[in-house]
Amino acid sequence: MESSKPSQIVKGVVEAAVEKVGDALTPDVPGAPGSAPPSLEEPTTPHGPLPPKDEQGAPDTRTPTGAETGVPKIAKGQQGAYLTTANGARLRDTDHSLKAGPRGPVLLQDHHLREKITHFDHERIPERVVHARGAGAHGTFVAYGTAEEVTRAGFLKKGRETPVFVRFSTVLGSRGSADTVRDTRGFATKFYTDEGTFDLVANNIPVFFIQDAIKFPDVIHAGKPHPDREIPQAQSAHDTFWDFVSLHTEAQHHTIWNMSDRGIPRSYRTMEGFGVHTFRLVDEAGATVLVKFHWKPKLGVHSLTWEEAQMIGGMDPDYHRRDLYDAIEAGAYPEWELGIQVFPDTPEETFAGIDLLDPTKIVPEELAPVQPIGKLTLNKTPTNYFAEVEQVAFHVGHLPPGIDVTNDPLMQGRLFSYVDTQLTRLGGPNFTQIPINRPHADVNDMLRDGFHQHAVHAGVAPYRPNSLDGGNPFPAGDREHAFVDTPVTVAEAPKVRASPASFDDHYSQVRLFWQSMSPVEKEHIIRAYTFELGKCYHQVIKERQLQCLANVDPVLCEQVATGLGLPVPQPTVPLAEVQPSPALSQVGREWPADGRMVGIVVDAQGDLGDVHEVRRAVFDAGMVPLLIAAHGGTVDGLPVQRTFATGRSVEFDAVLLAGAPAPAPDAVPARDAKAGAPGSATVDPRVLLLVEEAWRHAKVIGAWGAGAEVLHQAGVTGTPGVVTGAAGAEVLTEVQRLMAAHRVWERFPASVA
């Protein structure tokens, strides 16, 4: 798909919200916690709640049955200038319990204490069993019209704009786990169409561990922490996971994707999404095709290095969440194209010999190109995480007319599970009435009562047929765009617990993925398998997984076995002849750098002449510059965002050196362990450490003037991706060009082909 810069600016709000620092006008760096700067003293003059930040959005103000109210979105939040009880009675004090004298016992009649503590005690709800750790954002989807010939779905008609809410997530970890763990990522999108809500509940990996939903409890139990010690958290590097996938070999395809760079994405913004299953589309005439859905990021698909992922997990567990929200605040709105692979709807439901109902298989894009059908833009962050991101509820069965399911056995099980899980998590069957879940279409469902019923239904006859309510609600037909359950002929067969023979191939597509990787990506896969299996306690589990790898590729198996110190087994099945799919590789193309973070090391005592110009140029390129200095505050009138003590290379996509700062007063190992890194008497050792880390993570590094001395002392001068020049603007131009490839992988030649 075409790659283009989604935003040439650093958001109008940032350009408008300039702050005067000395004589320089500079855009704000994203991340301010509130919509107005705080005062030094506690405010005492009453006023209403502050408005949301400019980049924040909220669910539409609709009734529980989908009607527009016309009420501003802010009306759903707190009201008035004064503290009240939950019932609106104004309060004089919320700092002291009601007591029998200042030193006496607390009185039972203290209704405010009881209400406050009781509500606090019940603020938590059960977290999701899977996908507990997540982040979400509001946006819009605009259809290209290219899907009109294969589906009657109204939101896919040309030019139709549909509001959406997207939730990204990890799978295994708890709600409090880290963002950058090696794991599959969820990519769930709620389309608020005028024909009913459509939930495309996708992942960043196009296949799944299992072919039948009945195995879902097994794979999740295996991947979750061990039940005796509740460790390890949010990881697959342990015995139970590898015990399962090495025995249940249909999981091998998903596993190699997890072991690839896809398992540690750089950002939600640089992550593909896949519907996993095959869907059926229905056009106006009732004709059908089979499709697979794909999300293609306009910024390209990029990942972290494994060392980066581990470091970030300790330094900034909220890295992906912060990155998403900062990008939206900065105006680098994340964008994806939605595309479909289209297949004939034949009785066999296969394409090019691939069973389209097998969720452990892909159809290579070279065989069935992905056809763009619309564009998703995320442009608003949540106003309240719990109300929106935590309470949003997705369901594979939320389908508009024109989109239908297939007999994929994993998909069929999800049709039950997604509704069932909300009953406990969200307290009953009325979860679609929570504001973030409310449809943007008329609702007249005859469903009544239950916990948390917000609708006040009129009438006396919530049943059909009826005459007491005048026959309402009436069945809809084709003219009213009613949903149609596609009349698919089911082949005559006995009732059995079995899978078709086409599901038996567990290795050919694993080999296809491996053979499609670039040499550096293969190195990363070898390292991931070696690391994960090296964390297992039992040798037999390592040996069993090595046998699986022997059935994939001899080089992969031999390299991992060498790292584990184990013998190399021979394959037990013939190695498949496969045609590599270049579309599976992340390497070899160029993409925009919107929203990337650029660290600029400055020396307060050195030449700062080019820093103002470079900083402005970084902003103008749609990226975010962060100044790194020996101390906080300002340097030459510019705000410092990181110090040598607080900054680390993993925060930045590229590093620029505008000086060679001498060791700062706090460069004392007893105070900052990073200051104990090998260094010299002339450059702060933490700056050298930052450069060395960025270099080994294959990031672009640039320097001008005295900054070149840092490169010399770090020993990286003249290596690939290290840029020097006489002026900052000249260096930045070349750095930007190199950043288009995301990493400088040629810095580290691979040992495998």
CSV table of N, CA and C in Angstrom, one decimal, residues 125-126 391 419-431 434 449-453:
chain,number,residue,atom,x,y,z
A,125,ILE,N,-13.0,-3.3,39.1
A,125,ILE,CA,-13.8,-4.4,38.5
A,125,ILE,C,-12.9,-5.5,38.0
A,126,PRO,N,-13.4,-6.7,37.8
A,126,PRO,CA,-12.5,-7.8,37.3
A,126,PRO,C,-11.8,-7.3,36.0
A,391,GLN,N,-13.8,0.0,30.1
A,391,GLN,CA,-15.2,-0.5,30.0
A,391,GLN,C,-15.6,-0.8,28.6
A,419,VAL,N,-19.3,-12.4,24.5
A,419,VAL,CA,-20.4,-11.9,25.2
A,419,VAL,C,-20.4,-12.4,26.7
A,420,ASP,N,-20.0,-13.7,26.8
A,420,ASP,CA,-20.1,-14.4,28.1
A,420,ASP,C,-19.1,-13.7,29.1
A,421,THR,N,-18.0,-13.3,28.6
A,421,THR,CA,-17.0,-12.7,29.6
A,421,THR,C,-17.5,-11.3,30.1
A,422,GLN,N,-18.3,-10.6,29.3
A,422,GLN,CA,-18.7,-9.3,29.8
A,422,GLN,C,-19.7,-9.4,31.0
A,423,LEU,N,-20.4,-10.5,31.1
A,423,LEU,CA,-21.4,-10.6,32.1
A,423,LEU,C,-20.8,-10.5,33.5
A,424,THR,N,-19.6,-11.1,33.7
A,424,THR,CA,-18.9,-10.9,34.9
A,424,THR,C,-18.1,-9.6,35.0
A,425,ARG,N,-17.4,-9.3,33.9
A,425,ARG,CA,-16.5,-8.2,34.0
A,425,ARG,C,-17.2,-6.9,34.1
A,426,LEU,N,-18.4,-6.7,33.4
A,426,LEU,CA,-19.1,-5.5,33.4
A,426,LEU,C,-20.4,-5.6,34.1
A,427,GLY,N,-20.7,-6.6,34.9
A,427,GLY,CA,-21.7,-6.7,35.8
A,427,GLY,C,-23.1,-7.0,35.3
A,428,GLY,N,-23.2,-7.6,34.1
A,428,GLY,CA,-24.5,-8.0,33.6
A,428,GLY,C,-24.7,-7.8,32.1
A,429,PRO,N,-25.9,-8.1,31.6
A,429,PRO,CA,-26.1,-8.1,30.2
A,429,PRO,C,-26.2,-6.7,29.5
A,430,ASN,N,-26.3,-5.7,30.3
A,430,ASN,CA,-26.5,-4.3,29.7
A,430,ASN,C,-25.3,-3.5,29.4
A,431,PHE,N,-24.2,-4.2,29.1
A,431,PHE,CA,-22.9,-3.6,28.9
A,431,PHE,C,-22.9,-2.7,27.6
A,434,ILE,N,-23.3,1.1,28.4
A,434,ILE,CA,-22.3,2.0,28.9
A,434,ILE,C,-21.9,2.9,27.8
A,449,ASP,N,-34.6,-5.0,31.6
A,449,ASP,CA,-34.2,-5.1,33.0
A,449,ASP,C,-32.8,-5.6,33.1
A,450,GLY,N,-32.4,-6.3,34.2
A,450,GLY,CA,-31.0,-6.7,34.4
A,450,GLY,C,-30.2,-5.6,35.1
A,451,PHE,N,-29.1,-6.0,35.7
A,451,PHE,CA,-28.2,-5.0,36.4
A,451,PHE,C,-27.9,-3.9,35.5
A,452,HIS,N,-27.8,-2.7,36.0
A,452,HIS,CA,-27.3,-1.5,35.3
A,452,HIS,C,-28.2,-1.1,34.1
A,453,GLN,N,-29.5,-1.3,34.2
A,453,GLN,CA,-30.3,-0.9,33.1
A,453,GLN,C,-30.5,0.6,33.1
